Coordinates of C-alpha atoms and ligand atoms in Angstrom, one line a residue:
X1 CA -52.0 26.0 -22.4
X2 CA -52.3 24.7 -19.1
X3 CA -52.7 26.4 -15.6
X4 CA -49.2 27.2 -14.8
X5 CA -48.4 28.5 -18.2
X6 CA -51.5 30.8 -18.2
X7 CA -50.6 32.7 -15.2
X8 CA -46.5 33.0 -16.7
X9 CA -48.3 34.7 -19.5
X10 CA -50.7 37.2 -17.3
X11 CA -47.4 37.8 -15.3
X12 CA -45.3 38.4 -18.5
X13 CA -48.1 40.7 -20.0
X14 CA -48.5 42.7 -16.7
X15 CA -44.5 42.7 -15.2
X16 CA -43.1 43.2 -18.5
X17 CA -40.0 44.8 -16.9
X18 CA -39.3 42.4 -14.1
X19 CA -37.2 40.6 -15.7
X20 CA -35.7 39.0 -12.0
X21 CA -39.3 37.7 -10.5
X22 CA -40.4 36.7 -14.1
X23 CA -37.5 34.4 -14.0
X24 CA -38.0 33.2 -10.3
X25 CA -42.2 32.7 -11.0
X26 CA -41.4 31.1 -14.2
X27 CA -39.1 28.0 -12.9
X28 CA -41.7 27.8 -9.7
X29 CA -44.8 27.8 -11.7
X30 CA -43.0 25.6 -14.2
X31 CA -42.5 22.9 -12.1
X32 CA -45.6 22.4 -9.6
X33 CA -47.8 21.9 -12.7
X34 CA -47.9 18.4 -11.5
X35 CA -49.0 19.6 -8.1
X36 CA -52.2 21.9 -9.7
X37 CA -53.0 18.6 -12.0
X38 CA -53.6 16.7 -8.9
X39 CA -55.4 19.5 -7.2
X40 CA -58.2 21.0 -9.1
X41 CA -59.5 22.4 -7.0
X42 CA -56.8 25.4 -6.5
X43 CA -57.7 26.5 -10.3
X44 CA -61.2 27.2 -8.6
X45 CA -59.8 29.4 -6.0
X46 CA -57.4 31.5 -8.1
X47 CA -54.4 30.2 -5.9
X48 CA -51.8 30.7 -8.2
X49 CA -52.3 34.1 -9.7
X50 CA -52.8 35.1 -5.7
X51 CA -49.5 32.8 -4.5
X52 CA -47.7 35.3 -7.3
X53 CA -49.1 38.6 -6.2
X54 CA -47.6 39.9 -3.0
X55 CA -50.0 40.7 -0.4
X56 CA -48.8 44.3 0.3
X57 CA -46.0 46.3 -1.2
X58 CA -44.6 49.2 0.7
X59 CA -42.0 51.7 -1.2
X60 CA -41.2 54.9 0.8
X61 CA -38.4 57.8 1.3
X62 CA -35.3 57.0 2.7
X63 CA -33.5 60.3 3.3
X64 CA -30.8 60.9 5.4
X65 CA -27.7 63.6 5.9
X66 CA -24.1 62.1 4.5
X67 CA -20.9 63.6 6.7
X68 CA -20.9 66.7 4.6
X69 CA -23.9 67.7 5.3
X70 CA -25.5 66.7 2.4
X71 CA -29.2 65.6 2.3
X72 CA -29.1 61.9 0.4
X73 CA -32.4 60.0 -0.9
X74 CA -32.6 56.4 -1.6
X75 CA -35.8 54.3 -2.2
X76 CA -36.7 51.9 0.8
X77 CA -39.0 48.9 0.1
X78 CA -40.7 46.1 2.1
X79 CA -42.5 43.4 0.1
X80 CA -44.8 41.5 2.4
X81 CA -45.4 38.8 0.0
X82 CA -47.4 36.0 2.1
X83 CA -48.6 35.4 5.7
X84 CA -50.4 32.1 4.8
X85 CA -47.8 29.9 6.9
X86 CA -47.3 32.9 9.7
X87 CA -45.4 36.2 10.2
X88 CA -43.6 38.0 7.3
X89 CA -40.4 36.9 7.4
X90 CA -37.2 38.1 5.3
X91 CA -33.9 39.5 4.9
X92 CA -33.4 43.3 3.9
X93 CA -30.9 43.9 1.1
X94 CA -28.9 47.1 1.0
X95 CA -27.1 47.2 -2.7
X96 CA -27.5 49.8 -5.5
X97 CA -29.0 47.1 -7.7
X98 CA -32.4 46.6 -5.7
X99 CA -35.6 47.7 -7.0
X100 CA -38.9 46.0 -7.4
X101 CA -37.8 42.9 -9.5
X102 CA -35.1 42.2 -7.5
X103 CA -37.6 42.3 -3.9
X104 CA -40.5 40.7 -5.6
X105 CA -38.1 37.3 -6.9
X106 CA -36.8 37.6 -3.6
X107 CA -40.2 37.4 -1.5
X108 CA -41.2 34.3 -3.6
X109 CA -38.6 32.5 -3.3
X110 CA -38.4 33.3 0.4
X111 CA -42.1 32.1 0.7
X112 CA -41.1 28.5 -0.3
X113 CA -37.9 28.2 1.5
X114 CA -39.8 29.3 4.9
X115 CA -42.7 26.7 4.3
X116 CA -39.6 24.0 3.3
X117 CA -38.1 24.9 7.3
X118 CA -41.6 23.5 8.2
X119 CA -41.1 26.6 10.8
X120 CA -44.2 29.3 10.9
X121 CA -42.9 31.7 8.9
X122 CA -44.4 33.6 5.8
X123 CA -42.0 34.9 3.4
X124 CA -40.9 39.0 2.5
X125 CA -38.3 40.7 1.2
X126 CA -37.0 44.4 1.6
X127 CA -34.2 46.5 1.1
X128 CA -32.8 50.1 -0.3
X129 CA -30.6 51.0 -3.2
X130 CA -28.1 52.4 -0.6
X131 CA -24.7 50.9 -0.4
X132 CA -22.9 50.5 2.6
X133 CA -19.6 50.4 0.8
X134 CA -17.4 53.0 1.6
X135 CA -19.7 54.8 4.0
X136 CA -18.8 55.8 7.8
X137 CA -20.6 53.8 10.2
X138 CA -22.3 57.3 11.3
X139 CA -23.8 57.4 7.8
X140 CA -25.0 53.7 7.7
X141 CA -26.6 55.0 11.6
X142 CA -28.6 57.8 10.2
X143 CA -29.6 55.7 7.1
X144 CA -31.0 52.9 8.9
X145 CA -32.8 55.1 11.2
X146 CA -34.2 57.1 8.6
X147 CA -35.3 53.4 6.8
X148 CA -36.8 52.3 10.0
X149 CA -38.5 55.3 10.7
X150 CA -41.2 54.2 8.2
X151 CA -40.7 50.3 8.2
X152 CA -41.8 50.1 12.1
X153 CA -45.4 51.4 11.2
X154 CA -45.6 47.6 9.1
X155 CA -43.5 45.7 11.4
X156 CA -43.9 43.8 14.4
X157 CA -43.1 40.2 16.2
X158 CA -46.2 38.9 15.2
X159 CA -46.7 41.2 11.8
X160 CA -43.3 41.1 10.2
X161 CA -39.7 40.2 11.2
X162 CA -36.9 41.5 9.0
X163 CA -33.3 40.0 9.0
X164 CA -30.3 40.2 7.3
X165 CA -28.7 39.9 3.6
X166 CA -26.6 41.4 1.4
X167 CA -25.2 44.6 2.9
X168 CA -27.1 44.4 6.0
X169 CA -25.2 42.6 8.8
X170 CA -24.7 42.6 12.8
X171 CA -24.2 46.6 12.5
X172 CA -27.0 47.3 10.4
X173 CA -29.3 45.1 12.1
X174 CA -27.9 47.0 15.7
X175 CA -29.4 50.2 14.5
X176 CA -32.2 49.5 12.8
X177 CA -33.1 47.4 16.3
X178 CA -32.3 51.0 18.1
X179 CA -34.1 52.2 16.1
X180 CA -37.1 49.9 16.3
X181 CA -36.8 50.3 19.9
X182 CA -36.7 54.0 20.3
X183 CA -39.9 54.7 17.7
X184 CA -41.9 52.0 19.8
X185 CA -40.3 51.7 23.4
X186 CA -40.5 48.5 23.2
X187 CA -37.8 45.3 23.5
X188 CA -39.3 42.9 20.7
X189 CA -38.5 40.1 18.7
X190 CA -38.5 42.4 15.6
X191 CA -35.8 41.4 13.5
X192 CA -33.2 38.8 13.5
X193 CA -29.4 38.4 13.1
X194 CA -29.3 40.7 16.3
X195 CA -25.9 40.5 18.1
X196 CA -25.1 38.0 21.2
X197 CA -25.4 40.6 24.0
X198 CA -28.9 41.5 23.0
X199 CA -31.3 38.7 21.8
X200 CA -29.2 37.4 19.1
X201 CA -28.8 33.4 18.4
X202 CA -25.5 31.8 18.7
X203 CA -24.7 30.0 14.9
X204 CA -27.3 32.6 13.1
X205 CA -24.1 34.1 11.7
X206 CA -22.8 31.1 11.0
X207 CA -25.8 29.3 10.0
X208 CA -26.5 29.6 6.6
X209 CA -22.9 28.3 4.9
X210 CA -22.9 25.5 7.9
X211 CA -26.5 25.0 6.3
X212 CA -25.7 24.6 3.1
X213 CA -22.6 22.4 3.6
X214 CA -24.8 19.9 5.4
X215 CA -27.0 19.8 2.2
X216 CA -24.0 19.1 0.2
X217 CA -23.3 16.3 2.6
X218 CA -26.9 14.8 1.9
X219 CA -26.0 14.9 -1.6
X220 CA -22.9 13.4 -1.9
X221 CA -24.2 10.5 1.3
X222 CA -26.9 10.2 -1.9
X223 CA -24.5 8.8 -4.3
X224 CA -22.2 7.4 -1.6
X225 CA -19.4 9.9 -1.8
X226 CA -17.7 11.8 1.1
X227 CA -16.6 15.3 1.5
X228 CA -13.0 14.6 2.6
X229 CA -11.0 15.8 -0.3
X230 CA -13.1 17.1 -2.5
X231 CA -12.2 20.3 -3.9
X232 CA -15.1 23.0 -3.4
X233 CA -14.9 26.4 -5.8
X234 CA -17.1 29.1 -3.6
X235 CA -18.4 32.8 -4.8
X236 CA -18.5 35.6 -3.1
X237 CA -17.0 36.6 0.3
X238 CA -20.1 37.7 2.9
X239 CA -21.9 36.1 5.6
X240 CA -22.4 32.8 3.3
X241 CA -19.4 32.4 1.6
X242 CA -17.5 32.6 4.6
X243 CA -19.5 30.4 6.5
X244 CA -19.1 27.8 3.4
X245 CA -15.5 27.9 3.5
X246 CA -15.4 27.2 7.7
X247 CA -17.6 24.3 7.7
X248 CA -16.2 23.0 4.5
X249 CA -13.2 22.9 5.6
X250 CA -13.3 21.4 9.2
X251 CA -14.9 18.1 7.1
X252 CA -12.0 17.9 4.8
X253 CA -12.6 19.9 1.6
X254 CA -10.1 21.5 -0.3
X255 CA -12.1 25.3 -1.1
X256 CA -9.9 27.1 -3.5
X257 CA -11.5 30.1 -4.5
X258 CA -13.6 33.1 -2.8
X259 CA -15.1 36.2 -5.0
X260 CA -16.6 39.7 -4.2
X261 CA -17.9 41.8 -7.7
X262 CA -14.3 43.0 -8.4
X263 CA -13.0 39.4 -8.9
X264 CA -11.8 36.0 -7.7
X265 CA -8.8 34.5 -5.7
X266 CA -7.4 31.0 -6.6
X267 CA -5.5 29.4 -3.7
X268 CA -3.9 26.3 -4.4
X269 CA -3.5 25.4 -0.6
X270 CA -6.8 26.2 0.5
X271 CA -8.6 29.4 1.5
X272 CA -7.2 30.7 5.0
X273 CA -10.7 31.1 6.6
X274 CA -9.1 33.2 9.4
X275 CA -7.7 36.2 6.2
X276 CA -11.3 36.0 4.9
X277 CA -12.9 37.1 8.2
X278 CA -10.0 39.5 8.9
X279 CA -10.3 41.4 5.3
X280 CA -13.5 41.1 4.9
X281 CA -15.1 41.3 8.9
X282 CA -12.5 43.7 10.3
X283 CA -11.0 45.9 7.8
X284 CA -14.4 45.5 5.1
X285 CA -11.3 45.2 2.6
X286 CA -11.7 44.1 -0.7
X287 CA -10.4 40.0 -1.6
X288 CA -7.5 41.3 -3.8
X289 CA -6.1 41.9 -0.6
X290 CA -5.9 38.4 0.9
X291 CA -2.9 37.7 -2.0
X292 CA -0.8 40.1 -0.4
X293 CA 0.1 37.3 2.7
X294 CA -0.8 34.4 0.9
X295 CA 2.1 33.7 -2.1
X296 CA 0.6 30.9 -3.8
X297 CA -2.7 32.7 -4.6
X298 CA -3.8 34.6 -7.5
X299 CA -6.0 37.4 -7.6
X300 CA -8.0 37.4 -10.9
X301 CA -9.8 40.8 -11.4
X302 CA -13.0 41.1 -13.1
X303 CA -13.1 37.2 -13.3
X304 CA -15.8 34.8 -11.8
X305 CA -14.1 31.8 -10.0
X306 CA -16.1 28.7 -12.4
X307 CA -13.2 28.0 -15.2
X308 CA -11.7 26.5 -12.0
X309 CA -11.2 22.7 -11.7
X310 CA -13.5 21.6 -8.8
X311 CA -16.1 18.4 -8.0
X312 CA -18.5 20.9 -6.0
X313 CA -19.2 24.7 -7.0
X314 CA -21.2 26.9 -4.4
X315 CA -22.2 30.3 -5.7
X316 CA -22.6 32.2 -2.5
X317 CA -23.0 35.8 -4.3
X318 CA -25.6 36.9 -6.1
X319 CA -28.5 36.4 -8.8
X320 CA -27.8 35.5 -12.0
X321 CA -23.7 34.8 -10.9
X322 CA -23.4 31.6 -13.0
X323 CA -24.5 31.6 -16.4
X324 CA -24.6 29.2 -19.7
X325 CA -20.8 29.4 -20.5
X326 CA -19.7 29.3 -16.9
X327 CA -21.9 25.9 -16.8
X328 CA -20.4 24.4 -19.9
X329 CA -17.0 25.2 -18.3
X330 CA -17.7 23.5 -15.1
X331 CA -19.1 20.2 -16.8
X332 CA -15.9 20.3 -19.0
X333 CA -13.4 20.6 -15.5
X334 CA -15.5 17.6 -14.2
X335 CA -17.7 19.2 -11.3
X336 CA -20.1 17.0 -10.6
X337 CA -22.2 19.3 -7.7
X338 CA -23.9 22.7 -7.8
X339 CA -25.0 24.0 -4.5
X340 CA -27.1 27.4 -4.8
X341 CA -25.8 29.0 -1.0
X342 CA -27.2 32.6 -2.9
X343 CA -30.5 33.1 -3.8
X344 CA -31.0 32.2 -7.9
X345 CA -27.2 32.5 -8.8
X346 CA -28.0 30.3 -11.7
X347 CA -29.6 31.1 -14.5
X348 CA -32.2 29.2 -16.0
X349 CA -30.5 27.7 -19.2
X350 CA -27.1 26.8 -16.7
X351 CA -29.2 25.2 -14.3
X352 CA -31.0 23.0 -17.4
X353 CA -27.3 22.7 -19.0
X354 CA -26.0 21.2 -15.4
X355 CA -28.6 19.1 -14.8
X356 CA -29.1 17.5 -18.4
X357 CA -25.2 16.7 -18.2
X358 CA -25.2 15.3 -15.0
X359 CA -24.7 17.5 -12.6
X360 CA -26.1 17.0 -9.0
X361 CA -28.0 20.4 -8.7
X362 CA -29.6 22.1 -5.4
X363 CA -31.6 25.0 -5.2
X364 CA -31.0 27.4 -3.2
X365 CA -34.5 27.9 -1.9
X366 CA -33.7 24.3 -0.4
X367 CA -29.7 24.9 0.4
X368 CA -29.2 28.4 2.1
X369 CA -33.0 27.9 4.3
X370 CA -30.2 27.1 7.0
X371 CA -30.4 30.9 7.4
X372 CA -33.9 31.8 8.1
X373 CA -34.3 28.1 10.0
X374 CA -32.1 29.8 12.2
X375 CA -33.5 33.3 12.0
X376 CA -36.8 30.8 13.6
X377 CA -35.1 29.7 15.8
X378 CA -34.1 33.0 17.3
X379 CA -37.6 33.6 17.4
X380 CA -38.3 30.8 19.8
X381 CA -35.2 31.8 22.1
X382 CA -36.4 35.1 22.2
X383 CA -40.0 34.0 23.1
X384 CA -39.3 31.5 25.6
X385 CA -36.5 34.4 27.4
X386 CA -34.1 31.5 27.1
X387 CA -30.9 31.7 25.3
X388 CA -29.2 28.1 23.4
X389 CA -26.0 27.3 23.5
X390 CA -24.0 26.5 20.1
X391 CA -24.1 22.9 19.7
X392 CA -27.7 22.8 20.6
X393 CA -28.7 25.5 18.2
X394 CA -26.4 23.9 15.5
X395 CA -27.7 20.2 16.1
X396 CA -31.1 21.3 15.1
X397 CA -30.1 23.2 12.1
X398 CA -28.5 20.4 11.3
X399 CA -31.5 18.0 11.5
X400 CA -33.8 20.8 9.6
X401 CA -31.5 20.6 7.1
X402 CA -31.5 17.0 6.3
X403 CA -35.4 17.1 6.8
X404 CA -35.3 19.5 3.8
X405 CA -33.1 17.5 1.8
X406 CA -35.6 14.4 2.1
X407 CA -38.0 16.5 1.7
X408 CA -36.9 18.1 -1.5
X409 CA -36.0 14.8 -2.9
X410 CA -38.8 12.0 -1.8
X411 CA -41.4 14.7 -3.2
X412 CA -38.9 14.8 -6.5
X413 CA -39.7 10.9 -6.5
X414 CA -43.2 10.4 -5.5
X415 CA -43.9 13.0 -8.8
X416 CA -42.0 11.1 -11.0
X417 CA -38.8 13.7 -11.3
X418 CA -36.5 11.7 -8.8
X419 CA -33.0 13.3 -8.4
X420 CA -34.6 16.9 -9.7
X421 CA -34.3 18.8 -6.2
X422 CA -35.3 21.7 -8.4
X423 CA -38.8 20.0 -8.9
X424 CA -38.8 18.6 -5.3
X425 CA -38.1 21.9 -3.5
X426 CA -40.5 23.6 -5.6
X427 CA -43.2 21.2 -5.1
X428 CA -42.5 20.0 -1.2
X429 CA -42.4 24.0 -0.1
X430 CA -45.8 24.9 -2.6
X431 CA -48.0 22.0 -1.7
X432 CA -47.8 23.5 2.3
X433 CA -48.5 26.9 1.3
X434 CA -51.3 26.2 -1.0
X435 CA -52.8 24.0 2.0
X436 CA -52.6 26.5 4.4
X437 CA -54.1 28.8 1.5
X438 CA -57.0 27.4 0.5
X439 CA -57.8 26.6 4.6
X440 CA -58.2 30.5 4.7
X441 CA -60.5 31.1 2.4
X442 CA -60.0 34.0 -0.5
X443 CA -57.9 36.4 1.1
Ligands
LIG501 P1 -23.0 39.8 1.9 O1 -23.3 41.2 1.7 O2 -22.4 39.4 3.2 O3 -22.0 39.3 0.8 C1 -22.3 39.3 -0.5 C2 -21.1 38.9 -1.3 O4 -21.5 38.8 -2.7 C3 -20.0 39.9 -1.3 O5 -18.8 39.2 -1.5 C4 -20.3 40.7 -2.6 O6 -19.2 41.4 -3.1 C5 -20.8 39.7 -3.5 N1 -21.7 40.3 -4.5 C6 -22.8 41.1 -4.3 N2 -23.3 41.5 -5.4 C7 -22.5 41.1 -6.4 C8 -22.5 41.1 -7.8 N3 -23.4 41.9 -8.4 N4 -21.6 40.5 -8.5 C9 -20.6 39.7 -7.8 N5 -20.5 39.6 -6.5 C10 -21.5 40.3 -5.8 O7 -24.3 38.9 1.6 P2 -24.7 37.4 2.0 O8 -23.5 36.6 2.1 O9 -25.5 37.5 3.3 O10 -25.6 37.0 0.9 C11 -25.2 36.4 -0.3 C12 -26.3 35.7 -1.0 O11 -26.9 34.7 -0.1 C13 -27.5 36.6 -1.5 O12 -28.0 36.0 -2.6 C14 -28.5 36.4 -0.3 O13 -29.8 36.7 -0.7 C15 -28.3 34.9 0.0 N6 -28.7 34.5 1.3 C16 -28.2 35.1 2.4 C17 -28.6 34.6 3.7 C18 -28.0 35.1 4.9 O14 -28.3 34.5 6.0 N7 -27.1 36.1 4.9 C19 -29.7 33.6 3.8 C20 -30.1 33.0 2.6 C21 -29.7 33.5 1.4 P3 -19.0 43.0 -3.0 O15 -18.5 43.2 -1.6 O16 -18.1 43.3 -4.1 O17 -20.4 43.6 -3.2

């Protein structure tokens, strides 16, 4: 058994019922085995059984009083997984699905992706079984000052710096900021995603769809293709997949479908980017919705979007979104590129079914760090006191997310895995942690 495999094992043994970040640690470890046979040295230091463990893990109360009256408790979490590159930094998740899997995959993953920004950013996760949906935006208030009444005790600009993702947007980020801001007195650079009038970036909203379409641009330049009329099936119908759809579209592509968790609309003449912002921004409306002004499209309920014909699918959802028989559907329409915009959406035996039948395949750890490049780049602004305009901000996510792509792919090559930008991502955003790692000694 060699190093890689032994450490799966200890993780299987000790996380039995984390099923999420066995999953996520699995592919990782998997694939930088070639990384620790070059490098004996980080057997010696333990690196890998400390990369996996997160450095602090905070679970605490949430509670907070619905418009009833009622008192209502959810679970609030903050996994603070590694500092070796510089400040925690990652997205809180508001769904009824999170718990400690979920966070744990999450802060791993998001641990690579910053080191592949090349920004100085460590990687967490956080986030609370509450859900948003359906709640007044007096209820979402007290919750998210009730969650930040404990998280500012482990946050700070230079400790921790929190951001968006699913079910945490501009108005949760506002209040939690309030919040941040009452509990300390003090104006910080303490989370990101923050709106325009008050420290926020121009493009952060839009930056990690824009981000991933650029990818997909890298990889179709890489087999001398173009975007122009190629038809794009998207998931989902949040910050990402609407961000997917806009950029997609002002290059050319045809996108025909959108998703939330209830099901999928097909439009034949092309998602209306302006209905997706309106049902989903303004009236947070469900997608059946969009078929009511829109003739040609069909709502398919309880349906995921991939027996559509399409060259290029983008799962912009959620984990796990894409399995085995959604893969063998896609190869057999012809689609010839999968772009991860969510974190993990494939599973593992799609993602090896995709790739062993051709399929041009990109993490997402590598596709959606448009995101948190961005969410770095607020940072800065913020910093320096200086604000940048749109193109400016967009030109450099742009060039960070090229720099990934060659990244991801000459580090595929020089290991012998060229075209894998599974390997490449894994192994380009590892081999700068571990560095940074073993610099510091055992800690
Ligand atoms: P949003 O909350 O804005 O949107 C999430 C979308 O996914 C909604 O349409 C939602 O539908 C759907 N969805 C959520 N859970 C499920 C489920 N179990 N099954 C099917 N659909 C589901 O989140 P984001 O767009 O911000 O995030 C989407 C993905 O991208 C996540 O994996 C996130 O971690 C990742 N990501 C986000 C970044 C960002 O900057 N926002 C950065 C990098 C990665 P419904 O309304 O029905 O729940």
């Amino acid at each position: 058994m060699n190093y890689s495999q032994r450490v799966i094992k200890q993780l299987q043994e000790r996380y039995k019922d984390e099923s999420e970040f066995i999953q996520a640690a699995s592919e990782i470890l998997t694939t930088i085995q070639p990384a620790l046979d070059a490098h004996p040295e980080y057997e010696r230091a333990g690196l890998v059984e400390r990369l996996v463990e997160p450095e602090r893990i905070i679970i605490f109360r949430v509670p907070w009083v619905d418009d009833e009256g009622k008192v209502q408790v959810n679970r609030g979490y903050r996994v603070q997984f590694n500092s070796a590159l510089g400040p925690y930094k990652g997205g809180i998740r508001l769904h009824p699905s999170v718990n400690l899997s979920i966070l744990k995959f999450l802060g791993l993953e998001q641990t690579l992706k910053n080191s592949l920004t090349t920004l100085p950013m460590g990687g967490a996760k956080g986030g609370s079984d509450f859900d948003p949906k359906g709640k007044s935006d007096s209820e979402v208030m007290r919750f998210c000052q009730s969650f930040m009444a404990e998280l500012v005790r482990h946050i700070g600009p230079d400790t921790d710096v929190p951001a968006g993702d699913i079910g945490t947007g501009a108005r949760e980020i506002g209040y939690l900021f309030g919040a941040y801001k009452k509990f300390t007195n003090k104006w910080q650079s303490v989370l990101t995603g923050k709106g325009l009038s008050y420290g926020g970036s121009l493009a952060r909203t839009e930056a990690t769809g824009f981000g991933a379409v650029y990818f997909l641009e890298n990889m179709l330049h890489q087999k001398n293709e173009d975007i122009k009329g190629k038809t794009i099936a998207i998931s989902g119908a949040g910050n990402v997949a609407q961000y997917a759809v806009k950029k997609a579209e002002e290059l050319g592509a045809h996108v025909v479908t959108v998703s939330d968790s209830n099901g999928y609309v097909y439009d034949p003449n092309g998602v209306d980017f302006d209905a997706l912002v309106q049902i989903k921004q303004v009236e947070r409306g469900r997608i059946k919705e969009y078929v009511k002004d829109h003739r040609d499209a069909q709502y398919h309920e309880n349906e995921r979007p991939w027996g559509e014909k399409c060259d290029i699918a983008m799962p912009c959802a959620t984990q796990n979104e894409l399995d085995l028989d959604d893969a063998r559907k896609l190869v057999a329409n012809g689609a010839k590129y999968v772009v991860e915009g969510a974190n993990m959406p494939t599973t593992t035996d799609a993602t090896e079914y995709l790739q062993k039948n051709g399929v041009f395949f990109a993490p997402g750890k590598a596709a959606n760090a448009g995101g948190v490049a961005t969410s770095g780049l607020e940072m800065s602004q913020n910093h320096e006191h200086l604000s940048w305009s749109f193109e400016e901000v967009d030109d450099k996510l742009h060039d960070i997310m090229n720099n990934i792509y060659k990244s991801a792919w000459d580090a595929a090559k020089q290991y012998g895995h060229e075209g894998d930008l599974v390997f490449g991502a894994n192994i380009a955003g590892f081999l700068k942690v571990a560095d940074a790692m073993m610099a510091q000694g055992i800690c």
